[in-house]
JSON list of C-alpha atoms in Angstrom, two decimals:
[
{"chain": "A", "resi": 895, "resn": "UNK", "atom": "CA", "xyz": [-39.63, 21.77, -20.64]},
{"chain": "A", "resi": 896, "resn": "UNK", "atom": "CA", "xyz": [-40.89, 23.32, -17.37]},
{"chain": "A", "resi": 897, "resn": "UNK", "atom": "CA", "xyz": [-43.02, 19.41, -17.20]},
{"chain": "A", "resi": 898, "resn": "UNK", "atom": "CA", "xyz": [-39.78, 18.16, -18.43]},
{"chain": "A", "resi": 899, "resn": "UNK", "atom": "CA", "xyz": [-37.21, 19.39, -15.36]},
{"chain": "A", "resi": 900, "resn": "UNK", "atom": "CA", "xyz": [-40.41, 19.43, -12.82]},
{"chain": "A", "resi": 901, "resn": "UNK", "atom": "CA", "xyz": [-41.08, 16.14, -13.79]},
{"chain": "A", "resi": 902, "resn": "UNK", "atom": "CA", "xyz": [-36.95, 14.98, -13.35]},
{"chain": "A", "resi": 903, "resn": "UNK", "atom": "CA", "xyz": [-35.75, 17.57, -10.40]},
{"chain": "A", "resi": 904, "resn": "UNK", "atom": "CA", "xyz": [-34.39, 14.54, -8.63]},
{"chain": "A", "resi": 905, "resn": "UNK", "atom": "CA", "xyz": [-32.33, 13.35, -10.91]},
{"chain": "A", "resi": 906, "resn": "UNK", "atom": "CA", "xyz": [-30.71, 16.15, -12.24]},
{"chain": "A", "resi": 907, "resn": "UNK", "atom": "CA", "xyz": [-29.99, 16.73, -8.31]},
{"chain": "A", "resi": 908, "resn": "UNK", "atom": "CA", "xyz": [-28.67, 12.89, -8.23]},
{"chain": "A", "resi": 909, "resn": "UNK", "atom": "CA", "xyz": [-26.33, 14.05, -11.67]},
{"chain": "A", "resi": 910, "resn": "UNK", "atom": "CA", "xyz": [-25.47, 17.42, -9.54]},
{"chain": "A", "resi": 911, "resn": "UNK", "atom": "CA", "xyz": [-24.94, 15.28, -6.37]},
{"chain": "A", "resi": 912, "resn": "UNK", "atom": "CA", "xyz": [-23.02, 11.96, -7.86]},
{"chain": "A", "resi": 913, "resn": "UNK", "atom": "CA", "xyz": [-21.04, 14.61, -10.58]},
{"chain": "A", "resi": 914, "resn": "UNK", "atom": "CA", "xyz": [-19.30, 16.76, -7.63]},
{"chain": "A", "resi": 915, "resn": "UNK", "atom": "CA", "xyz": [-21.14, 19.74, -7.67]},
{"chain": "A", "resi": 916, "resn": "UNK", "atom": "CA", "xyz": [-22.09, 19.46, -4.11]},
{"chain": "A", "resi": 917, "resn": "UNK", "atom": "CA", "xyz": [-21.69, 20.34, 0.17]},
{"chain": "A", "resi": 918, "resn": "UNK", "atom": "CA", "xyz": [-18.65, 18.40, 0.06]},
{"chain": "A", "resi": 919, "resn": "UNK", "atom": "CA", "xyz": [-17.23, 18.65, -3.92]},
{"chain": "A", "resi": 920, "resn": "UNK", "atom": "CA", "xyz": [-16.81, 15.34, -4.42]},
{"chain": "A", "resi": 921, "resn": "UNK", "atom": "CA", "xyz": [-17.74, 13.23, -7.23]},
{"chain": "A", "resi": 922, "resn": "UNK", "atom": "CA", "xyz": [-19.42, 9.53, -7.15]},
{"chain": "A", "resi": 923, "resn": "UNK", "atom": "CA", "xyz": [-15.55, 7.92, -8.31]},
{"chain": "A", "resi": 924, "resn": "UNK", "atom": "CA", "xyz": [-13.84, 9.93, -5.55]},
{"chain": "A", "resi": 925, "resn": "UNK", "atom": "CA", "xyz": [-16.02, 9.26, -2.58]},
{"chain": "A", "resi": 926, "resn": "UNK", "atom": "CA", "xyz": [-15.83, 5.54, -3.49]},
{"chain": "A", "resi": 927, "resn": "UNK", "atom": "CA", "xyz": [-12.29, 5.40, -3.03]},
{"chain": "A", "resi": 928, "resn": "UNK", "atom": "CA", "xyz": [-11.44, 7.38, -0.46]},
{"chain": "A", "resi": 929, "resn": "UNK", "atom": "CA", "xyz": [-13.68, 4.75, 1.13]},
{"chain": "A", "resi": 930, "resn": "UNK", "atom": "CA", "xyz": [-11.79, 1.57, -0.10]},
{"chain": "A", "resi": 931, "resn": "UNK", "atom": "CA", "xyz": [-9.29, 3.57, 0.29]},
{"chain": "A", "resi": 932, "resn": "UNK", "atom": "CA", "xyz": [-9.99, 4.25, 4.46]},
{"chain": "A", "resi": 933, "resn": "UNK", "atom": "CA", "xyz": [-9.76, 0.45, 5.03]},
{"chain": "A", "resi": 934, "resn": "UNK", "atom": "CA", "xyz": [-6.37, 0.15, 3.27]},
{"chain": "A", "resi": 935, "resn": "UNK", "atom": "CA", "xyz": [-4.55, 2.42, 5.27]},
{"chain": "A", "resi": 936, "resn": "UNK", "atom": "CA", "xyz": [-6.39, 1.12, 8.23]},
{"chain": "A", "resi": 937, "resn": "UNK", "atom": "CA", "xyz": [-5.02, -1.82, 7.67]},
{"chain": "A", "resi": 938, "resn": "UNK", "atom": "CA", "xyz": [-1.60, -1.23, 6.22]},
{"chain": "A", "resi": 939, "resn": "UNK", "atom": "CA", "xyz": [-1.29, 1.23, 9.68]},
{"chain": "A", "resi": 940, "resn": "UNK", "atom": "CA", "xyz": [-1.29, -2.98, 11.62]},
{"chain": "A", "resi": 941, "resn": "UNK", "atom": "CA", "xyz": [1.90, -3.75, 8.75]},
{"chain": "A", "resi": 942, "resn": "UNK", "atom": "CA", "xyz": [3.73, -0.06, 9.35]},
{"chain": "A", "resi": 943, "resn": "UNK", "atom": "CA", "xyz": [3.03, -0.38, 13.45]},
{"chain": "A", "resi": 944, "resn": "UNK", "atom": "CA", "xyz": [4.53, -3.57, 13.42]},
{"chain": "A", "resi": 945, "resn": "UNK", "atom": "CA", "xyz": [7.80, -3.15, 10.78]},
{"chain": "A", "resi": 946, "resn": "UNK", "atom": "CA", "xyz": [8.21, 0.61, 12.26]},
{"chain": "A", "resi": 947, "resn": "UNK", "atom": "CA", "xyz": [8.63, -0.93, 15.82]},
{"chain": "A", "resi": 948, "resn": "UNK", "atom": "CA", "xyz": [5.69, 2.00, 16.71]},
{"chain": "A", "resi": 949, "resn": "UNK", "atom": "CA", "xyz": [7.38, 4.75, 15.08]},
{"chain": "A", "resi": 950, "resn": "UNK", "atom": "CA", "xyz": [5.11, 5.22, 12.46]},
{"chain": "A", "resi": 951, "resn": "UNK", "atom": "CA", "xyz": [1.60, 5.58, 11.95]},
{"chain": "A", "resi": 952, "resn": "UNK", "atom": "CA", "xyz": [-0.84, 6.08, 7.96]},
{"chain": "A", "resi": 953, "resn": "UNK", "atom": "CA", "xyz": [-3.17, 9.83, 7.96]},
{"chain": "A", "resi": 954, "resn": "UNK", "atom": "CA", "xyz": [-4.82, 9.99, 4.88]},
{"chain": "A", "resi": 955, "resn": "UNK", "atom": "CA", "xyz": [-5.73, 14.09, 4.48]},
{"chain": "A", "resi": 956, "resn": "UNK", "atom": "CA", "xyz": [-8.18, 16.08, 3.13]},
{"chain": "A", "resi": 957, "resn": "UNK", "atom": "CA", "xyz": [-6.31, 17.30, -0.13]},
{"chain": "A", "resi": 958, "resn": "UNK", "atom": "CA", "xyz": [-4.14, 20.10, -1.32]},
{"chain": "A", "resi": 959, "resn": "UNK", "atom": "CA", "xyz": [-6.25, 22.30, -3.14]},
{"chain": "A", "resi": 960, "resn": "UNK", "atom": "CA", "xyz": [-9.91, 20.76, -1.93]},
{"chain": "A", "resi": 961, "resn": "UNK", "atom": "CA", "xyz": [-11.67, 19.79, -4.91]},
{"chain": "A", "resi": 962, "resn": "UNK", "atom": "CA", "xyz": [-12.52, 16.47, -4.15]},
{"chain": "A", "resi": 963, "resn": "UNK", "atom": "CA", "xyz": [-9.88, 14.22, -4.30]},
{"chain": "A", "resi": 964, "resn": "UNK", "atom": "CA", "xyz": [-10.63, 13.93, -0.57]},
{"chain": "A", "resi": 965, "resn": "UNK", "atom": "CA", "xyz": [-9.63, 11.18, 1.43]},
{"chain": "A", "resi": 966, "resn": "UNK", "atom": "CA", "xyz": [-7.28, 10.81, -1.14]},
{"chain": "A", "resi": 967, "resn": "UNK", "atom": "CA", "xyz": [-3.92, 12.17, 0.05]},
{"chain": "A", "resi": 968, "resn": "UNK", "atom": "CA", "xyz": [-1.08, 10.49, 2.56]},
{"chain": "A", "resi": 969, "resn": "UNK", "atom": "CA", "xyz": [1.40, 11.23, 5.27]},
{"chain": "A", "resi": 970, "resn": "UNK", "atom": "CA", "xyz": [2.76, 10.19, 8.40]},
{"chain": "A", "resi": 971, "resn": "UNK", "atom": "CA", "xyz": [2.96, 10.63, 11.40]},
{"chain": "A", "resi": 972, "resn": "UNK", "atom": "CA", "xyz": [6.37, 10.81, 13.37]},
{"chain": "A", "resi": 973, "resn": "UNK", "atom": "CA", "xyz": [5.70, 8.71, 17.01]},
{"chain": "A", "resi": 974, "resn": "UNK", "atom": "CA", "xyz": [8.93, 9.84, 18.12]},
{"chain": "A", "resi": 975, "resn": "UNK", "atom": "CA", "xyz": [8.88, 13.25, 16.70]},
{"chain": "A", "resi": 976, "resn": "UNK", "atom": "CA", "xyz": [5.04, 13.42, 17.81]},
{"chain": "A", "resi": 977, "resn": "UNK", "atom": "CA", "xyz": [4.92, 16.04, 13.84]},
{"chain": "A", "resi": 978, "resn": "UNK", "atom": "CA", "xyz": [3.67, 14.60, 10.58]},
{"chain": "A", "resi": 979, "resn": "UNK", "atom": "CA", "xyz": [6.36, 13.70, 8.01]},
{"chain": "A", "resi": 980, "resn": "UNK", "atom": "CA", "xyz": [5.37, 14.37, 3.89]},
{"chain": "A", "resi": 981, "resn": "UNK", "atom": "CA", "xyz": [6.91, 10.89, 2.46]},
{"chain": "A", "resi": 982, "resn": "UNK", "atom": "CA", "xyz": [9.86, 12.41, 0.82]},
{"chain": "A", "resi": 983, "resn": "UNK", "atom": "CA", "xyz": [11.54, 13.73, 4.47]},
{"chain": "A", "resi": 984, "resn": "UNK", "atom": "CA", "xyz": [12.22, 8.81, 3.76]},
{"chain": "A", "resi": 985, "resn": "UNK", "atom": "CA", "xyz": [14.82, 7.65, 4.16]},
{"chain": "A", "resi": 986, "resn": "UNK", "atom": "CA", "xyz": [15.07, 4.79, 1.60]},
{"chain": "A", "resi": 987, "resn": "UNK", "atom": "CA", "xyz": [14.87, 2.31, 4.32]},
{"chain": "A", "resi": 988, "resn": "UNK", "atom": "CA", "xyz": [11.56, 4.01, 6.14]},
{"chain": "A", "resi": 989, "resn": "UNK", "atom": "CA", "xyz": [10.22, 4.77, 2.32]},
{"chain": "A", "resi": 990, "resn": "UNK", "atom": "CA", "xyz": [10.37, 0.74, 1.64]},
{"chain": "A", "resi": 991, "resn": "UNK", "atom": "CA", "xyz": [7.94, 0.06, 5.14]},
{"chain": "A", "resi": 992, "resn": "UNK", "atom": "CA", "xyz": [6.04, 2.34, 3.74]},
{"chain": "A", "resi": 993, "resn": "UNK", "atom": "CA", "xyz": [5.70, 1.04, 0.71]},
{"chain": "A", "resi": 994, "resn": "UNK", "atom": "CA", "xyz": [5.45, -2.58, 1.59]},
{"chain": "A", "resi": 995, "resn": "UNK", "atom": "CA", "xyz": [2.79, -1.76, 4.76]},
{"chain": "A", "resi": 996, "resn": "UNK", "atom": "CA", "xyz": [0.75, -0.28, 2.08]},
{"chain": "A", "resi": 997, "resn": "UNK", "atom": "CA", "xyz": [1.05, -2.58, -0.88]},
{"chain": "A", "resi": 998, "resn": "UNK", "atom": "CA", "xyz": [0.15, -5.60, 2.10]},
{"chain": "A", "resi": 999, "resn": "UNK", "atom": "CA", "xyz": [-2.59, -3.18, 3.32]},
{"chain": "A", "resi": 1000, "resn": "UNK", "atom": "CA", "xyz": [-3.93, -3.86, -0.11]},
{"chain": "A", "resi": 1001, "resn": "UNK", "atom": "CA", "xyz": [-3.97, -6.90, -0.02]},
{"chain": "A", "resi": 1002, "resn": "UNK", "atom": "CA", "xyz": [-5.36, -7.71, 3.37]},
{"chain": "A", "resi": 1003, "resn": "UNK", "atom": "CA", "xyz": [-8.15, -5.31, 1.76]},
{"chain": "A", "resi": 1004, "resn": "UNK", "atom": "CA", "xyz": [-8.92, -7.18, -0.83]},
{"chain": "A", "resi": 1005, "resn": "UNK", "atom": "CA", "xyz": [-9.10, -10.49, 0.49]},
{"chain": "A", "resi": 1006, "resn": "UNK", "atom": "CA", "xyz": [-11.24, -9.15, 4.21]},
{"chain": "A", "resi": 1007, "resn": "UNK", "atom": "CA", "xyz": [-13.45, -6.70, 1.66]},
{"chain": "A", "resi": 1008, "resn": "UNK", "atom": "CA", "xyz": [-14.37, -9.16, -1.27]},
{"chain": "A", "resi": 1009, "resn": "UNK", "atom": "CA", "xyz": [-15.87, -12.52, 0.13]},
{"chain": "A", "resi": 1010, "resn": "UNK", "atom": "CA", "xyz": [-12.61, -14.12, 0.95]},
{"chain": "A", "resi": 1011, "resn": "UNK", "atom": "CA", "xyz": [-10.33, -13.00, -2.21]},
{"chain": "A", "resi": 1012, "resn": "UNK", "atom": "CA", "xyz": [-7.02, -14.46, -1.68]},
{"chain": "A", "resi": 1013, "resn": "UNK", "atom": "CA", "xyz": [-3.98, -12.97, -2.95]},
{"chain": "A", "resi": 1014, "resn": "UNK", "atom": "CA", "xyz": [-1.04, -15.57, -2.77]},
{"chain": "A", "resi": 1015, "resn": "UNK", "atom": "CA", "xyz": [1.59, -14.33, -4.63]},
{"chain": "A", "resi": 1016, "resn": "UNK", "atom": "CA", "xyz": [3.24, -11.33, -3.82]},
{"chain": "A", "resi": 1017, "resn": "UNK", "atom": "CA", "xyz": [6.47, -10.17, -5.99]},
{"chain": "A", "resi": 1018, "resn": "UNK", "atom": "CA", "xyz": [8.85, -8.11, -4.32]},
{"chain": "A", "resi": 1019, "resn": "UNK", "atom": "CA", "xyz": [11.21, -6.50, -6.97]},
{"chain": "A", "resi": 1020, "resn": "UNK", "atom": "CA", "xyz": [14.47, -5.22, -5.13]},
{"chain": "A", "resi": 1021, "resn": "UNK", "atom": "CA", "xyz": [14.30, -2.24, -1.83]},
{"chain": "A", "resi": 1022, "resn": "UNK", "atom": "CA", "xyz": [16.29, -4.61, 1.05]},
{"chain": "A", "resi": 1023, "resn": "UNK", "atom": "CA", "xyz": [19.64, -2.81, 0.21]},
{"chain": "A", "resi": 1024, "resn": "UNK", "atom": "CA", "xyz": [18.00, 0.92, 2.05]},
{"chain": "A", "resi": 1025, "resn": "UNK", "atom": "CA", "xyz": [17.54, -1.35, 5.22]},
{"chain": "A", "resi": 1026, "resn": "UNK", "atom": "CA", "xyz": [19.39, -0.83, 8.59]},
{"chain": "A", "resi": 1027, "resn": "UNK", "atom": "CA", "xyz": [20.39, -4.32, 9.82]},
{"chain": "A", "resi": 1028, "resn": "UNK", "atom": "CA", "xyz": [16.99, -4.78, 12.71]},
{"chain": "A", "resi": 1029, "resn": "UNK", "atom": "CA", "xyz": [14.63, -3.38, 10.10]},
{"chain": "A", "resi": 1030, "resn": "UNK", "atom": "CA", "xyz": [15.65, -6.04, 7.82]},
{"chain": "A", "resi": 1031, "resn": "UNK", "atom": "CA", "xyz": [14.72, -8.79, 10.23]},
{"chain": "A", "resi": 1032, "resn": "UNK", "atom": "CA", "xyz": [11.25, -7.48, 11.38]},
{"chain": "A", "resi": 1033, "resn": "UNK", "atom": "CA", "xyz": [10.95, -6.99, 7.34]},
{"chain": "A", "resi": 1034, "resn": "UNK", "atom": "CA", "xyz": [11.76, -10.95, 6.54]},
{"chain": "A", "resi": 1035, "resn": "UNK", "atom": "CA", "xyz": [10.06, -12.04, 9.76]},
{"chain": "A", "resi": 1036, "resn": "UNK", "atom": "CA", "xyz": [6.70, -9.81, 8.59]},
{"chain": "A", "resi": 1037, "resn": "UNK", "atom": "CA", "xyz": [7.86, -12.30, 5.15]},
{"chain": "A", "resi": 1038, "resn": "UNK", "atom": "CA", "xyz": [7.92, -15.33, 6.32]},
{"chain": "A", "resi": 1039, "resn": "UNK", "atom": "CA", "xyz": [4.79, -14.43, 8.08]},
{"chain": "A", "resi": 1040, "resn": "UNK", "atom": "CA", "xyz": [3.39, -13.65, 5.02]},
{"chain": "A", "resi": 1041, "resn": "UNK", "atom": "CA", "xyz": [5.19, -17.26, 3.77]},
{"chain": "A", "resi": 1042, "resn": "UNK", "atom": "CA", "xyz": [2.24, -19.40, 6.00]},
{"chain": "A", "resi": 1043, "resn": "UNK", "atom": "CA", "xyz": [-0.36, -18.91, 3.44]},
{"chain": "A", "resi": 1044, "resn": "UNK", "atom": "CA", "xyz": [1.30, -17.31, 1.08]},
{"chain": "A", "resi": 1045, "resn": "UNK", "atom": "CA", "xyz": [3.99, -18.12, -2.14]},
{"chain": "A", "resi": 1046, "resn": "UNK", "atom": "CA", "xyz": [6.42, -14.88, -0.98]},
{"chain": "A", "resi": 1047, "resn": "UNK", "atom": "CA", "xyz": [9.01, -13.73, -4.44]},
{"chain": "A", "resi": 1048, "resn": "UNK", "atom": "CA", "xyz": [11.91, -11.82, -3.46]},
{"chain": "A", "resi": 1049, "resn": "UNK", "atom": "CA", "xyz": [13.56, -10.41, -6.81]},
{"chain": "A", "resi": 1050, "resn": "UNK", "atom": "CA", "xyz": [17.19, -9.17, -4.63]},
{"chain": "A", "resi": 1051, "resn": "UNK", "atom": "CA", "xyz": [21.10, -8.85, -5.17]},
{"chain": "A", "resi": 1052, "resn": "UNK", "atom": "CA", "xyz": [21.18, -8.69, -1.55]},
{"chain": "A", "resi": 1053, "resn": "UNK", "atom": "CA", "xyz": [24.09, -11.52, 0.44]},
{"chain": "A", "resi": 1054, "resn": "UNK", "atom": "CA", "xyz": [21.89, -11.43, 3.75]},
{"chain": "A", "resi": 1055, "resn": "UNK", "atom": "CA", "xyz": [18.41, -12.64, 2.24]},
{"chain": "A", "resi": 1056, "resn": "UNK", "atom": "CA", "xyz": [20.30, -16.14, 0.82]},
{"chain": "A", "resi": 1057, "resn": "UNK", "atom": "CA", "xyz": [20.88, -17.57, 4.25]},
{"chain": "A", "resi": 1058, "resn": "UNK", "atom": "CA", "xyz": [17.04, -16.27, 5.27]},
{"chain": "A", "resi": 1059, "resn": "UNK", "atom": "CA", "xyz": [15.08, -17.45, 1.92]},
{"chain": "A", "resi": 1060, "resn": "UNK", "atom": "CA", "xyz": [15.13, -20.90, 1.92]},
{"chain": "A", "resi": 1061, "resn": "UNK", "atom": "CA", "xyz": [13.81, -21.89, -1.47]},
{"chain": "A", "resi": 1062, "resn": "UNK", "atom": "CA", "xyz": [15.84, -20.59, -3.83]},
{"chain": "A", "resi": 1063, "resn": "UNK", "atom": "CA", "xyz": [16.05, -19.05, -7.97]},
{"chain": "A", "resi": 1064, "resn": "UNK", "atom": "CA", "xyz": [19.23, -18.75, -8.95]},
{"chain": "A", "resi": 1065, "resn": "UNK", "atom": "CA", "xyz": [20.34, -16.12, -12.58]},
{"chain": "A", "resi": 1066, "resn": "UNK", "atom": "CA", "xyz": [24.06, -16.95, -13.93]},
{"chain": "A", "resi": 1067, "resn": "UNK", "atom": "CA", "xyz": [24.88, -15.22, -16.74]},
{"chain": "A", "resi": 1068, "resn": "UNK", "atom": "CA", "xyz": [27.07, -16.66, -18.60]},
{"chain": "A", "resi": 1069, "resn": "UNK", "atom": "CA", "xyz": [28.06, -15.24, -21.38]},
{"chain": "A", "resi": 1070, "resn": "UNK", "atom": "CA", "xyz": [26.48, -18.30, -23.72]},
{"chain": "A", "resi": 1071, "resn": "UNK", "atom": "CA", "xyz": [23.44, -16.95, -21.64]},
{"chain": "A", "resi": 1072, "resn": "UNK", "atom": "CA", "xyz": [20.81, -17.22, -18.67]},
{"chain": "A", "resi": 1073, "resn": "UNK", "atom": "CA", "xyz": [21.16, -20.59, -16.38]},
{"chain": "A", "resi": 1074, "resn": "UNK", "atom": "CA", "xyz": [18.61, -20.41, -13.67]},
{"chain": "A", "resi": 1075, "resn": "UNK", "atom": "CA", "xyz": [19.56, -22.36, -10.85]},
{"chain": "A", "resi": 1076, "resn": "UNK", "atom": "CA", "xyz": [17.05, -24.00, -8.04]},
{"chain": "A", "resi": 1077, "resn": "UNK", "atom": "CA", "xyz": [18.23, -24.87, -4.52]},
{"chain": "A", "resi": 1078, "resn": "UNK", "atom": "CA", "xyz": [15.11, -25.97, -2.20]}
]
């Protein structure tokens, strides 16, 4: 048994390191996710900067409990106040643009990391009703820019989108069932 342990000492050490018994208490899976997540946050920050007019920046935390979740906590720096905010303090509109920024950041990271794999479609379901007028305009401009190389589907009941989006599919509820109307 001693010979076996001595011959395989490097393998046991590697197993310990990969399973989180290491100096940073992080499993290999968490480390890999955190590495990819850093890319997502970097791309998301580019989007968030534009949509928030430079007000917000995502920050990666070290984890609340320091039990190997390093790099997976996200907070937001508010440049107006200079303070770090938790997403639970966001208004509906702020939360919407933060979520949209993260979704677009993920798309950008996948596209740029995986040899040009294209994610050609994006669907957004609601959220626009929580935006103030200026943020509506910024969000629509962002989505229209995306339409240059992606199909963007917006599912919404908000009136201002009817003027902003030219190609539309309307679903009309009738007593005999739903009808679809296409406007392009």
